[in-house]
Each structure stands twice: as C-alpha cells, then as structure tokens.
Coordinates of C-alpha atoms in Angstrom, one line a residue:
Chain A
X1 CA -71.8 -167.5 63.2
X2 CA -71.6 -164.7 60.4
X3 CA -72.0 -165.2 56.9
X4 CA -71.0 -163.0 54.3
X5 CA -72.0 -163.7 51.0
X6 CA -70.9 -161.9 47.5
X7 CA -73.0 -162.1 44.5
X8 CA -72.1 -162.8 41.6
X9 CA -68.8 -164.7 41.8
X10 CA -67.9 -162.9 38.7
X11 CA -69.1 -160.2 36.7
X12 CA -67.9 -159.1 33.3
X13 CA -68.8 -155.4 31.8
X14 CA -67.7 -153.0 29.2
X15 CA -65.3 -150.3 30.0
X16 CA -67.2 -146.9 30.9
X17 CA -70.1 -148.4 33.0
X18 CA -71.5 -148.1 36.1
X19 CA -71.4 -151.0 38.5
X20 CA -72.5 -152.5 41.9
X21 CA -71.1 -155.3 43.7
X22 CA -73.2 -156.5 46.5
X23 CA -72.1 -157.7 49.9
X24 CA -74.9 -159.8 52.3
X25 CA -73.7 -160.2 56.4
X26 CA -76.1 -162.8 58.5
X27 CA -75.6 -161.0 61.9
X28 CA -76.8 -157.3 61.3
X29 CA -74.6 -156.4 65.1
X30 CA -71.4 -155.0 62.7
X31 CA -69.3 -152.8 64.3
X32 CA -68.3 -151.6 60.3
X33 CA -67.8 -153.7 57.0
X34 CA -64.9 -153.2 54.9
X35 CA -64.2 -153.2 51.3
X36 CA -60.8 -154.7 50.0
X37 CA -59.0 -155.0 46.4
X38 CA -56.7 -158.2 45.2
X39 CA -55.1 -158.4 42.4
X40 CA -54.1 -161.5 40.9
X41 CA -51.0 -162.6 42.9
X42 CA -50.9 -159.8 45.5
X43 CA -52.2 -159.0 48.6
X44 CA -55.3 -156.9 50.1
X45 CA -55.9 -153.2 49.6
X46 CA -58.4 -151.2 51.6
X47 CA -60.5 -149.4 49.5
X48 CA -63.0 -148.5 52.0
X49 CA -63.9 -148.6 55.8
X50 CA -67.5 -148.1 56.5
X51 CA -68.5 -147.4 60.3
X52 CA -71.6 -149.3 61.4
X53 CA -73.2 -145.2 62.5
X54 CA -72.6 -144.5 58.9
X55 CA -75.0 -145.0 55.6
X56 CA -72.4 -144.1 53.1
X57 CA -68.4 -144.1 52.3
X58 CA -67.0 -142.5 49.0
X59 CA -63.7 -142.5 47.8
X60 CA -62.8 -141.3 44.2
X61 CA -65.3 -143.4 41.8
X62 CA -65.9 -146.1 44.7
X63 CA -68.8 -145.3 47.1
X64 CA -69.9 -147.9 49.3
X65 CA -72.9 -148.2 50.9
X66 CA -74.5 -149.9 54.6
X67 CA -78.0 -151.0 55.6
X68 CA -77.5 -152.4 58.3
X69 CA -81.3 -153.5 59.2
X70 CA -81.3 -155.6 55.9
X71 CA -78.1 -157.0 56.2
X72 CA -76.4 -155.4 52.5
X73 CA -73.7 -153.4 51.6
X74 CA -73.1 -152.8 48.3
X75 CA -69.8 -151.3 46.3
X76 CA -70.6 -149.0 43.4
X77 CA -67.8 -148.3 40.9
X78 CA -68.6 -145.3 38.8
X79 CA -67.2 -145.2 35.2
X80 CA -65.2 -148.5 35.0
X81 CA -62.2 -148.9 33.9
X82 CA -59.9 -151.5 32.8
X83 CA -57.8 -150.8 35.4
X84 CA -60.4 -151.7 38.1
X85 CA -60.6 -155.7 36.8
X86 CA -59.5 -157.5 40.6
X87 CA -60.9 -159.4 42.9
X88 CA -63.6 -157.6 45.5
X89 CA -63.5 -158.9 48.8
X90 CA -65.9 -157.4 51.8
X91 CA -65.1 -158.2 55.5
X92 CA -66.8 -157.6 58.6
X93 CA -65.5 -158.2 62.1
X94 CA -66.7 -160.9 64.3
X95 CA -66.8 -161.5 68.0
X96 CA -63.2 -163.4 68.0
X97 CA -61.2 -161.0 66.4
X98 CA -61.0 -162.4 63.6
X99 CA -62.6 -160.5 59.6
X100 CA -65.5 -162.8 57.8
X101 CA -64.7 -162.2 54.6
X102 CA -66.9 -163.1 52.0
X103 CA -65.9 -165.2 49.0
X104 CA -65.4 -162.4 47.0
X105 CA -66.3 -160.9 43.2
X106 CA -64.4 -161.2 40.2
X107 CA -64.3 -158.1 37.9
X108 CA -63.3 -158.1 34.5
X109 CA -63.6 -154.7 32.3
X110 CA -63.0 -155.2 28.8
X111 CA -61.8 -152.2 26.6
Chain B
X1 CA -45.0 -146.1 52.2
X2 CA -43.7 -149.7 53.4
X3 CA -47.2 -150.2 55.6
X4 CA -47.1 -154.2 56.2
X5 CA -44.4 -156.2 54.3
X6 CA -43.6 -159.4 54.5
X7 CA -40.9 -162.3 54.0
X8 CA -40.2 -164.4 51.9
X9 CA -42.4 -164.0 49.0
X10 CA -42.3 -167.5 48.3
X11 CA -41.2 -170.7 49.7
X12 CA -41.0 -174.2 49.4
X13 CA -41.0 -176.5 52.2
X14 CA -40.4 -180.5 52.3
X15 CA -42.8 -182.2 54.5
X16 CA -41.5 -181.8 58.0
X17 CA -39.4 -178.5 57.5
X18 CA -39.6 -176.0 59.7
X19 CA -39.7 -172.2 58.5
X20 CA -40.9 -168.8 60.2
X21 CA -42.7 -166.4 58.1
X22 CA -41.8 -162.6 59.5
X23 CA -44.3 -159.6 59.4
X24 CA -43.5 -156.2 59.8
X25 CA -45.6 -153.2 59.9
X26 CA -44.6 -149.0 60.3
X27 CA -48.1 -147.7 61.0
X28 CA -47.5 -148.0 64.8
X29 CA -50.4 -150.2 64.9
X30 CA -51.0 -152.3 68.2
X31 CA -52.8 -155.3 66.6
X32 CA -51.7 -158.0 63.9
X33 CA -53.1 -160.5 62.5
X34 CA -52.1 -164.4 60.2
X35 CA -54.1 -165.2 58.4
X36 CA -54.8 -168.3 55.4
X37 CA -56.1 -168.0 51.9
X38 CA -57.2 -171.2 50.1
X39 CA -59.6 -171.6 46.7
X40 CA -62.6 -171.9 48.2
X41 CA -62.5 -171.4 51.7
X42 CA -61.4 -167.7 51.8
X43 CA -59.5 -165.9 54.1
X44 CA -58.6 -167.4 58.0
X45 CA -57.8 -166.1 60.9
X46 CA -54.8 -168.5 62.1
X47 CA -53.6 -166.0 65.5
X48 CA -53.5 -162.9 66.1
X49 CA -51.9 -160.4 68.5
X50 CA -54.1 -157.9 70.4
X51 CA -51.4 -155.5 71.2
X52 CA -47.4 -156.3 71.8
X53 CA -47.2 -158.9 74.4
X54 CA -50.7 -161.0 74.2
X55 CA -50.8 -163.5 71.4
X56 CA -54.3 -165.6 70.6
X57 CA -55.4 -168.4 68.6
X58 CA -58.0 -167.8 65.7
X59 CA -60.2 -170.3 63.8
X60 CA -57.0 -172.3 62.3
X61 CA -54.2 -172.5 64.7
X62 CA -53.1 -175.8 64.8
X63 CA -49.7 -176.9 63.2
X64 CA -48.6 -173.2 63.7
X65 CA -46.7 -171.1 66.1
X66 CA -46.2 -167.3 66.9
X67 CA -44.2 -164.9 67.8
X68 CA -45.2 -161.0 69.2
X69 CA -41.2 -159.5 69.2
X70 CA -41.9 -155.9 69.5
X71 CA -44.7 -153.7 68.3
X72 CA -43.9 -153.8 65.0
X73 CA -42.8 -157.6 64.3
X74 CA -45.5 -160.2 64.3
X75 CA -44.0 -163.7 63.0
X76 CA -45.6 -167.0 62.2
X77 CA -43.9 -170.5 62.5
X78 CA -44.2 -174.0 60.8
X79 CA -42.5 -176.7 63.4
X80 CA -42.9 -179.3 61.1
X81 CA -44.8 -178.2 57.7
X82 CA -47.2 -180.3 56.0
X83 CA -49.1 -180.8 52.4
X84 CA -52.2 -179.3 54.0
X85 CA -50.4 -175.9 54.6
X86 CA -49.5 -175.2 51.5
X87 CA -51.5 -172.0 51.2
X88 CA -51.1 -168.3 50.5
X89 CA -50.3 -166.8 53.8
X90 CA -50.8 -163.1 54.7
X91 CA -49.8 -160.9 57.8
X92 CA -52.4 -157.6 58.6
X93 CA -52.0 -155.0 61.2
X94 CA -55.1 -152.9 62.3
X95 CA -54.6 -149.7 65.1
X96 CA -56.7 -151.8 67.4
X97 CA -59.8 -154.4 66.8
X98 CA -62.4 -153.3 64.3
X99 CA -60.5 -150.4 63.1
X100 CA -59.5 -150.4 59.2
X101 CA -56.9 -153.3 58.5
X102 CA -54.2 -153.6 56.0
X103 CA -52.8 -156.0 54.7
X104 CA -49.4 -157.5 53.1
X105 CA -48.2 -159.0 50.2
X106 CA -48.6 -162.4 51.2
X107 CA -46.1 -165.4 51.2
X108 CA -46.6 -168.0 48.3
X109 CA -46.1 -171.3 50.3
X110 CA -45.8 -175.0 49.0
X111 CA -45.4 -178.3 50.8
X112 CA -44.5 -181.2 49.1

C-alpha cells in the first residue's frame, strides 16, 4: 500500500525566508503527486499538479519538485509570507481511485 | 468561480438521524469523490463516482450511502448516523482519475 509521509509536522519561520516542505511516497509507480493548501476551518486548494514525466512545477513563489526514483517531492516557498501560514497537504493517486494523502505540514510565518 | 460547493456547512445529528450531504461541482468534471478527515488519520476515500452513472466504494464506506444524480451532483447519505461519523466531510471533483482534483469546503458534522 502507499505511504506518504510529510516531515516535519510543523515548521515555524520568520517572514521573508525561503522554505522547503518535503513529501516521501513508498510506491515510486505515481501517475503525479499533488500539492494542496488548508486553511484552518476550510477546505483543499490545489496549489500544484505535478505529472509523474515531469521534474519540476512552478507557480508564483511555489515550485514543487519530483524524483520519482527516490521516492521525494519537495514544495519550495520562496519569500514567505505571513499569508502562507496553512496546512500543506501532498497526495498521490493509488490503484483504487482513491488520493494518499500524507499527514500533512503545519506552517506558521511570524511577522 | 463556484468550482465544488457544498451543503450544509455544518450539521448536527442525534444518533440514528438520517441526513444527505449534497455536492455540486461547475467544472464539467466526470469524476467525484467523498471523502473523511479525522485528527490523525487524514483524509478517506469513502465512494466515489467514476463518471455519471457508476458509483464505487472506497476505503471507508460502511454506514454511508450515495447518490450519482447527474454530472454535476454527487450526494452522500447517513441512514442512521453514529458518534463515529462525526467527522469533517469533503466532496472533490477531478476531470477523470489522476487528473488534478479540487476540492470543497467541507461539511462540519457532529453526532451526539
């Protein structure tokens, strides 16, 4: 069965740096792996889709990267901002239809 | 941009209560999704729909019911609700398996 695993569970920084989150899948067969926003109280946002053929996937200050042969994908935020504090969630598709999430990262970006 | 919005927003339930949580998505997408979110145990898939018509069962199905009523309506039914369903419940639509999904709101619910 897939595992996807999300370290840390939380991760605090200063507002203006440079961060990665990291996302680890068991099965290394992905079709893609996406990356999701929650806010406290709210549903998912899509931040970004990355196709299994592809090594990278920028949008704005998020680029999100795919080794697929090691089993990582990892979310880089460039110049944080208080805004960005949520909940990161990455998700890859198994064999019954259904997206493994992982557990998911907790960002906080202090002013 | 509606995109996937669901109702109610929150609910509570007495144990045995029946309620049906409606989905509704505008993206002309042809599959949708239910799933769970609990502290702890993440997000599950409770059934799905592959594409209007065909309705499956994902890892968590049992106490629940669904419903495929056109392309864009996807709902999910409590017969007879219990403690252990008291969960954060959210509907998703994808254009087709493994494409980007997207995902609602969510409904607050609570059994007591």
């Amino acid at each position: 069965k897939q595992e996807v695993t999300q370290i840390p569970a939380a991760l605090s920084v200063p507002e203006g740096e440079n961060l990665v989150l990291n996302c680890s899948f068991t099965d290394s067969a992905i079709y893609n792996l996406q990356w999701f926003r929650q806010d406290p109280g709210k549903g998912l946002t899509s931040l970004l889709l990355i196709q299994s053929s592809q090594r990278e996937q920028t949008s704005g200050r998020l680029n999100a990267s795919l080794d697929k042969s090691s089993g990582r994908s990892t979310l880089y935020i460039a110049a944080s901002q208080p805004g960005d504090s949520a909940t990161y969630l990455c998700a890859v598709p198994n064999s019954g239809y259904a997206l493994n999430f992982g557990k998911g990262t907790s960002l906080l970006v202090t002013p | 941009n509606a995109g996937v919005t669901q109702t109610p927003k929150f609910q509570v339930l007495k144990t045995g209560q029946s309620m049906t949580l409606q989905c509704a998505q505008d993206m002309n997408h042809n599959s949708m999704y239910w799933y769970r979110q609990d502290p702890g145990m993440g997000l599950r898939l409770i059934y799905y729909s592959a594409s209007e018509g065909t309705t499956d069962k994902g890892e968590v199905p049992n106490g629940y019911n669904v419903s495929r009523l056109n392309k864009r309506e996807f709902s999910l039914r409590l017969e007879s609700a219990a403690p252990s369903q008291t969960s954060v419940y959210f509907c998703a639509s994808s254009e087709a398996y493994g494409y980007e999904a997207f995902f609602g709101q969510g409904t607050r619910l609570t059994v007591v």
